[in-house]
Amino acid sequence: MEQRVQNIVILTGAGISKESGLDTFRDEDGIWSKVCIEDVATPEAFRCDPEKVQGFYNARRRQLLGGNIKPNGAHDALARLEKEWPDKAGGKVTIVTQNIDNLHEAAGSVNLIHMHGEILKARCSACGGVSPCEDDLGQGESCPDCVEINRLRPHVVWFGEMPLEMARIYDLLEDCALFISIGTSGNVYPAAGFVQHARSHGLAHTIELNLEPSEGATIFAEARYGPASDLIPAYVVELLKYGIAKK
Ligand code: BJW
């Protein structure tokens, strides 16, 4: 009998980048303990005080490019899984990340969707064009596409804005044999609803790999807790050796 291909969808959040030196949002020492969400992560904040919002993202962009931030063992293991899984099970591995950093691509992942955008890109509020951005954004820049001045913003998804590539993500969730959630607290929708979607629209096995139980922990069929750089390489070795083992 022909065996069905086994696609894998992996949702990642800030926890996977913590051991690379980037702060999470909702942990005790997280970003939201230092700045107020409403002041920096909403379209209203950008309209009221663009300099403050640009400053917040300029600092995070500088930190990412500063030289000390590198992928860790968890990012590396997921890149390995993407390369080796097709030979093992004929399926495809896709990472859907909520993170705006570039650590998955730096580790070698290719099938990657940045549902909350990318800090190393700018978007023009006038024409919608998206362009590479490694410098501070502020007053005076012009859009490389339409040449309008002062219309560039970070290419990130703020609260109240629609995350990117949602139709493609739901198609992938409905056609996966395994849904893995890594390093996310399950506080932010629609990402927090992906586990339920994968369970109810398909036959996916679902597993949470996190430092601690997330908001939606009970929805997962399986869970393992610990630092991502320990858990993920071990789980990838297990998957490549034994395949998807439903517990
Ligand atoms: C480790 C670890 C280690 C630590 N190893 N693990 C009421 C009900 C339902 C929904 C809503 C509602 N009211 C409003 C909404 C919608 C809203 C929402 O979800 N709000 C909730 C807060 C309630 N969502 C939206 O607005 C989204 N858009 C949307 O819904 O559009 C539809 C729509 C639009 C318009 C009209 C109508 C409908 C957009 C959400 C955008 C989120 N943006 C941010 C900022 C992006 C840019 C930036 O980075 O600055 O995205 S907020 C922030 O949270 C960021 C993250 O991607 C996101 C998720 O955070 P994440 O990754 O889970 O991080 P943490 O810190 O929360 O968790 C880290 C985890 O790692 C923890 O569990 C740790 O334990 C763990 N960890 N170290 C492994 N070493």
PDB file of N, CA and C in Angstrom, residues 114-174:
ATOM      1  N   HIS A 114       7.411  33.995   7.871  1.00  0.00           N
ATOM      2  CA  HIS A 114       7.492  34.954   8.981  1.00  0.00           C
ATOM      3  C   HIS A 114       6.116  35.589   9.154  1.00  0.00           C
ATOM      4  N   MET A 115       5.255  34.975   9.958  1.00  0.00           N
ATOM      5  CA  MET A 115       3.866  35.461  10.020  1.00  0.00           C
ATOM      6  C   MET A 115       3.740  36.832  10.699  1.00  0.00           C
ATOM      7  N   HIS A 116       4.712  37.225  11.543  1.00  0.00           N
ATOM      8  CA  HIS A 116       4.680  38.556  12.165  1.00  0.00           C
ATOM      9  C   HIS A 116       5.713  39.504  11.552  1.00  0.00           C
ATOM     10  N   GLY A 117       6.216  39.146  10.359  1.00  0.00           N
ATOM     11  CA  GLY A 117       7.121  40.047   9.649  1.00  0.00           C
ATOM     12  C   GLY A 117       8.586  39.810   9.965  1.00  0.00           C
ATOM     13  N   GLU A 118       9.407  40.739   9.491  1.00  0.00           N
ATOM     14  CA  GLU A 118      10.867  40.602   9.605  1.00  0.00           C
ATOM     15  C   GLU A 118      11.470  41.960   9.935  1.00  0.00           C
ATOM     16  N   ILE A 119      12.306  41.995  10.962  1.00  0.00           N
ATOM     17  CA  ILE A 119      12.868  43.287  11.382  1.00  0.00           C
ATOM     18  C   ILE A 119      13.919  43.786  10.394  1.00  0.00           C
ATOM     19  N   LEU A 120      14.475  42.890   9.583  1.00  0.00           N
ATOM     20  CA  LEU A 120      15.492  43.325   8.610  1.00  0.00           C
ATOM     21  C   LEU A 120      14.859  43.723   7.273  1.00  0.00           C
ATOM     22  N   LYS A 121      13.565  44.078   7.339  1.00  0.00           N
ATOM     23  CA  LYS A 121      12.889  44.626   6.151  1.00  0.00           C
ATOM     24  C   LYS A 121      12.071  45.845   6.569  1.00  0.00           C
ATOM     25  N   ALA A 122      11.880  46.744   5.613  1.00  0.00           N
ATOM     26  CA  ALA A 122      11.020  47.910   5.841  1.00  0.00           C
ATOM     27  C   ALA A 122       9.847  47.824   4.876  1.00  0.00           C
ATOM     28  N   ARG A 123       8.712  48.387   5.287  1.00  0.00           N
ATOM     29  CA  ARG A 123       7.541  48.401   4.401  1.00  0.00           C
ATOM     30  C   ARG A 123       7.108  49.850   4.180  1.00  0.00           C
ATOM     31  N   CYS A 124       6.735  50.161   2.950  1.00  0.00           N
ATOM     32  CA  CYS A 124       6.304  51.529   2.631  1.00  0.00           C
ATOM     33  C   CYS A 124       4.798  51.634   2.863  1.00  0.00           C
ATOM     34  N   SER A 125       4.398  52.575   3.715  1.00  0.00           N
ATOM     35  CA  SER A 125       2.967  52.756   3.998  1.00  0.00           C
ATOM     36  C   SER A 125       2.247  53.340   2.793  1.00  0.00           C
ATOM     37  N   ALA A 126       2.980  53.903   1.842  1.00  0.00           N
ATOM     38  CA  ALA A 126       2.333  54.487   0.657  1.00  0.00           C
ATOM     39  C   ALA A 126       2.072  53.433  -0.413  1.00  0.00           C
ATOM     40  N   CYS A 127       3.092  52.659  -0.785  1.00  0.00           N
ATOM     41  CA  CYS A 127       2.912  51.726  -1.911  1.00  0.00           C
ATOM     42  C   CYS A 127       2.882  50.255  -1.469  1.00  0.00           C
ATOM     43  N   GLY A 128       3.199  49.978  -0.215  1.00  0.00           N
ATOM     44  CA  GLY A 128       3.183  48.591   0.278  1.00  0.00           C
ATOM     45  C   GLY A 128       4.452  47.816  -0.053  1.00  0.00           C
ATOM     46  N   GLY A 129       5.378  48.432  -0.754  1.00  0.00           N
ATOM     47  CA  GLY A 129       6.623  47.750  -1.139  1.00  0.00           C
ATOM     48  C   GLY A 129       7.448  47.359   0.093  1.00  0.00           C
ATOM     49  N   VAL A 130       8.062  46.179   0.025  1.00  0.00           N
ATOM     50  CA  VAL A 130       8.891  45.690   1.125  1.00  0.00           C
ATOM     51  C   VAL A 130      10.337  45.648   0.640  1.00  0.00           C
ATOM     52  N   SER A 131      11.245  46.230   1.434  1.00  0.00           N
ATOM     53  CA  SER A 131      12.647  46.308   0.993  1.00  0.00           C
ATOM     54  C   SER A 131      13.585  45.918   2.137  1.00  0.00           C
ATOM     55  N   PRO A 132      14.802  45.430   1.802  1.00  0.00           N
ATOM     56  CA  PRO A 132      15.769  45.088   2.852  1.00  0.00           C
ATOM     57  C   PRO A 132      16.089  46.316   3.700  1.00  0.00           C
ATOM     58  N   CYS A 133      16.342  46.111   4.990  1.00  0.00           N
ATOM     59  CA  CYS A 133      16.612  47.246   5.880  1.00  0.00           C
ATOM     60  C   CYS A 133      17.588  46.828   6.972  1.00  0.00           C
ATOM     61  N   GLU A 134      18.805  47.328   6.887  1.00  0.00           N
ATOM     62  CA  GLU A 134      19.790  47.011   7.928  1.00  0.00           C
ATOM     63  C   GLU A 134      20.179  48.248   8.726  1.00  0.00           C
ATOM     64  N   ASP A 135      19.609  49.409   8.353  1.00  0.00           N
ATOM     65  CA  ASP A 135      19.948  50.650   9.047  1.00  0.00           C
ATOM     66  C   ASP A 135      18.761  51.129   9.869  1.00  0.00           C
ATOM     67  N   ASP A 136      19.035  52.106  10.729  1.00  0.00           N
ATOM     68  CA  ASP A 136      17.940  52.708  11.493  1.00  0.00           C
ATOM     69  C   ASP A 136      16.921  53.327  10.544  1.00  0.00           C
ATOM     70  N   LEU A 137      15.647  53.241  10.937  1.00  0.00           N
ATOM     71  CA  LEU A 137      14.596  53.954  10.209  1.00  0.00           C
ATOM     72  C   LEU A 137      14.245  55.205  11.012  1.00  0.00           C
ATOM     73  N   GLY A 138      13.859  56.255  10.326  1.00  0.00           N
ATOM     74  CA  GLY A 138      13.472  57.485  11.024  1.00  0.00           C
ATOM     75  C   GLY A 138      12.935  58.468  10.023  1.00  0.00           C
ATOM     76  N   GLN A 139      13.265  59.714  10.235  1.00  0.00           N
ATOM     77  CA  GLN A 139      12.796  60.748   9.322  1.00  0.00           C
ATOM     78  C   GLN A 139      13.716  60.837   8.110  1.00  0.00           C
ATOM     79  N   GLY A 140      13.147  61.115   6.956  1.00  0.00           N
ATOM     80  CA  GLY A 140      13.964  61.474   5.799  1.00  0.00           C
ATOM     81  C   GLY A 140      14.203  60.377   4.784  1.00  0.00           C
ATOM     82  N   GLU A 141      13.989  59.102   5.158  1.00  0.00           N
ATOM     83  CA  GLU A 141      14.257  58.058   4.151  1.00  0.00           C
ATOM     84  C   GLU A 141      13.171  58.047   3.082  1.00  0.00           C
ATOM     85  N   SER A 142      13.591  57.657   1.872  1.00  0.00           N
ATOM     86  CA  SER A 142      12.577  57.526   0.818  1.00  0.00           C
ATOM     87  C   SER A 142      12.437  56.053   0.442  1.00  0.00           C
ATOM     88  N   CYS A 143      11.239  55.701   0.016  1.00  0.00           N
ATOM     89  CA  CYS A 143      10.958  54.315  -0.373  1.00  0.00           C
ATOM     90  C   CYS A 143      11.700  53.998  -1.669  1.00  0.00           C
ATOM     91  N   PRO A 144      12.447  52.861  -1.716  1.00  0.00           N
ATOM     92  CA  PRO A 144      13.183  52.529  -2.942  1.00  0.00           C
ATOM     93  C   PRO A 144      12.241  52.211  -4.115  1.00  0.00           C
ATOM     94  N   ASP A 145      10.965  51.899  -3.828  1.00  0.00           N
ATOM     95  CA  ASP A 145      10.027  51.573  -4.912  1.00  0.00           C
ATOM     96  C   ASP A 145       9.318  52.819  -5.445  1.00  0.00           C
ATOM     97  N   CYS A 146       8.641  53.573  -4.543  1.00  0.00           N
ATOM     98  CA  CYS A 146       7.814  54.694  -5.037  1.00  0.00           C
ATOM     99  C   CYS A 146       8.444  56.058  -4.763  1.00  0.00           C
ATOM    100  N   VAL A 147       9.569  56.061  -4.017  1.00  0.00           N
ATOM    101  CA  VAL A 147      10.350  57.268  -3.743  1.00  0.00           C
ATOM    102  C   VAL A 147       9.636  58.292  -2.828  1.00  0.00           C
ATOM    103  N   GLU A 148       8.478  57.886  -2.263  1.00  0.00           N
ATOM    104  CA  GLU A 148       7.820  58.757  -1.269  1.00  0.00           C
ATOM    105  C   GLU A 148       8.746  58.903  -0.057  1.00  0.00           C
ATOM    106  N   ILE A 149       8.728  60.068   0.581  1.00  0.00           N
ATOM    107  CA  ILE A 149       9.600  60.300   1.750  1.00  0.00           C
ATOM    108  C   ILE A 149       8.807  60.117   3.050  1.00  0.00           C
ATOM    109  N   ASN A 150       9.493  59.631   4.104  1.00  0.00           N
ATOM    110  CA  ASN A 150       8.907  59.462   5.450  1.00  0.00           C
ATOM    111  C   ASN A 150       7.751  58.472   5.508  1.00  0.00           C
ATOM    112  N   ARG A 151       7.720  57.472   4.648  1.00  0.00           N
ATOM    113  CA  ARG A 151       6.600  56.518   4.697  1.00  0.00           C
ATOM    114  C   ARG A 151       7.073  55.107   5.048  1.00  0.00           C
ATOM    115  N   LEU A 152       8.373  54.938   5.355  1.00  0.00           N
ATOM    116  CA  LEU A 152       8.855  53.594   5.679  1.00  0.00           C
ATOM    117  C   LEU A 152       8.612  53.261   7.153  1.00  0.00           C
ATOM    118  N   ARG A 153       8.127  52.045   7.404  1.00  0.00           N
ATOM    119  CA  ARG A 153       7.913  51.544   8.770  1.00  0.00           C
ATOM    120  C   ARG A 153       8.555  50.162   8.873  1.00  0.00           C
ATOM    121  N   PRO A 154       8.806  49.653  10.081  1.00  0.00           N
ATOM    122  CA  PRO A 154       9.329  48.280  10.188  1.00  0.00           C
ATOM    123  C   PRO A 154       8.314  47.314   9.575  1.00  0.00           C
ATOM    124  N   HIS A 155       8.821  46.284   8.899  1.00  0.00           N
ATOM    125  CA  HIS A 155       7.933  45.272   8.279  1.00  0.00           C
ATOM    126  C   HIS A 155       7.567  44.239   9.349  1.00  0.00           C
ATOM    127  N   VAL A 156       6.773  44.707  10.336  1.00  0.00           N
ATOM    128  CA  VAL A 156       6.346  43.821  11.418  1.00  0.00           C
ATOM    129  C   VAL A 156       4.827  43.931  11.564  1.00  0.00           C
ATOM    130  N   VAL A 157       4.237  42.907  12.193  1.00  0.00           N
ATOM    131  CA  VAL A 157       2.774  42.884  12.358  1.00  0.00           C
ATOM    132  C   VAL A 157       2.441  43.298  13.789  1.00  0.00           C
ATOM    133  N   TRP A 158       1.741  44.420  13.918  1.00  0.00           N
ATOM    134  CA  TRP A 158       1.352  44.910  15.238  1.00  0.00           C
ATOM    135  C   TRP A 158      -0.034  44.398  15.601  1.00  0.00           C
ATOM    136  N   PHE A 159      -0.398  44.553  16.875  1.00  0.00           N
ATOM    137  CA  PHE A 159      -1.740  44.133  17.317  1.00  0.00           C
ATOM    138  C   PHE A 159      -2.808  44.872  16.513  1.00  0.00           C
ATOM    139  N   GLY A 160      -3.795  44.096  16.079  1.00  0.00           N
ATOM    140  CA  GLY A 160      -4.875  44.665  15.270  1.00  0.00           C
ATOM    141  C   GLY A 160      -4.597  44.584  13.784  1.00  0.00           C
ATOM    142  N   GLU A 161      -3.376  44.189  13.412  1.00  0.00           N
ATOM    143  CA  GLU A 161      -3.051  44.020  11.991  1.00  0.00           C
ATOM    144  C   GLU A 161      -3.107  42.527  11.640  1.00  0.00           C
ATOM    145  N   MET A 162      -3.375  42.255  10.364  1.00  0.00           N
ATOM    146  CA  MET A 162      -3.515  40.866   9.924  1.00  0.00           C
ATOM    147  C   MET A 162      -2.130  40.223   9.756  1.00  0.00           C
ATOM    148  N   PRO A 163      -1.867  39.105  10.440  1.00  0.00           N
ATOM    149  CA  PRO A 163      -0.592  38.411  10.202  1.00  0.00           C
ATOM    150  C   PRO A 163      -0.458  37.986   8.739  1.00  0.00           C
ATOM    151  N   LEU A 164       0.769  37.689   8.330  1.00  0.00           N
ATOM    152  CA  LEU A 164       1.065  37.460   6.910  1.00  0.00           C
ATOM    153  C   LEU A 164       0.830  35.999   6.517  1.00  0.00           C
ATOM    154  N   GLU A 165       0.435  35.809   5.260  1.00  0.00           N
ATOM    155  CA  GLU A 165       0.331  34.477   4.634  1.00  0.00           C
ATOM    156  C   GLU A 165      -0.606  33.507   5.364  1.00  0.00           C
ATOM    157  N   MET A 166      -1.702  34.036   5.902  1.00  0.00           N
ATOM    158  CA  MET A 166      -2.598  33.188   6.700  1.00  0.00           C
ATOM    159  C   MET A 166      -3.257  32.067   5.881  1.00  0.00           C
ATOM    160  N   ALA A 167      -3.640  32.360   4.637  1.00  0.00           N
ATOM    161  CA  ALA A 167      -4.311  31.313   3.843  1.00  0.00           C
ATOM    162  C   ALA A 167      -3.357  30.136   3.620  1.00  0.00           C
ATOM    163  N   ARG A 168      -2.104  30.469   3.304  1.00  0.00           N
ATOM    164  CA  ARG A 168      -1.108  29.410   3.088  1.00  0.00           C
ATOM    165  C   ARG A 168      -0.859  28.617   4.384  1.00  0.00           C
ATOM    166  N   ILE A 169      -0.813  29.314   5.501  1.00  0.00           N
ATOM    167  CA  ILE A 169      -0.567  28.630   6.790  1.00  0.00           C
ATOM    168  C   ILE A 169      -1.706  27.657   7.101  1.00  0.00           C
ATOM    169  N   TYR A 170      -2.956  28.075   6.912  1.00  0.00           N
ATOM    170  CA  TYR A 170      -4.077  27.168   7.217  1.00  0.00           C
ATOM    171  C   TYR A 170      -4.071  25.965   6.274  1.00  0.00           C
ATOM    172  N   ASP A 171      -3.706  26.180   5.003  1.00  0.00           N
ATOM    173  CA  ASP A 171      -3.593  25.025   4.082  1.00  0.00           C
ATOM    174  C   ASP A 171      -2.556  24.032   4.600  1.00  0.00           C
ATOM    175  N   LEU A 172      -1.416  24.550   5.052  1.00  0.00           N
ATOM    176  CA  LEU A 172      -0.346  23.670   5.561  1.00  0.00           C
ATOM    177  C   LEU A 172      -0.810  22.914   6.808  1.00  0.00           C
ATOM    178  N   LEU A 173      -1.531  23.615   7.695  1.00  0.00           N
ATOM    179  CA  LEU A 173      -2.000  22.971   8.937  1.00  0.00           C
ATOM    180  C   LEU A 173      -2.987  21.845   8.640  1.00  0.00           C
ATOM    181  N   GLU A 174      -3.770  22.038   7.573  1.00  0.00           N
ATOM    182  CA  GLU A 174      -4.781  21.021   7.236  1.00  0.00           C
ATOM    183  C   GLU A 174      -4.175  19.812   6.534  1.00  0.00           C
TER     184      GLU A 174
END
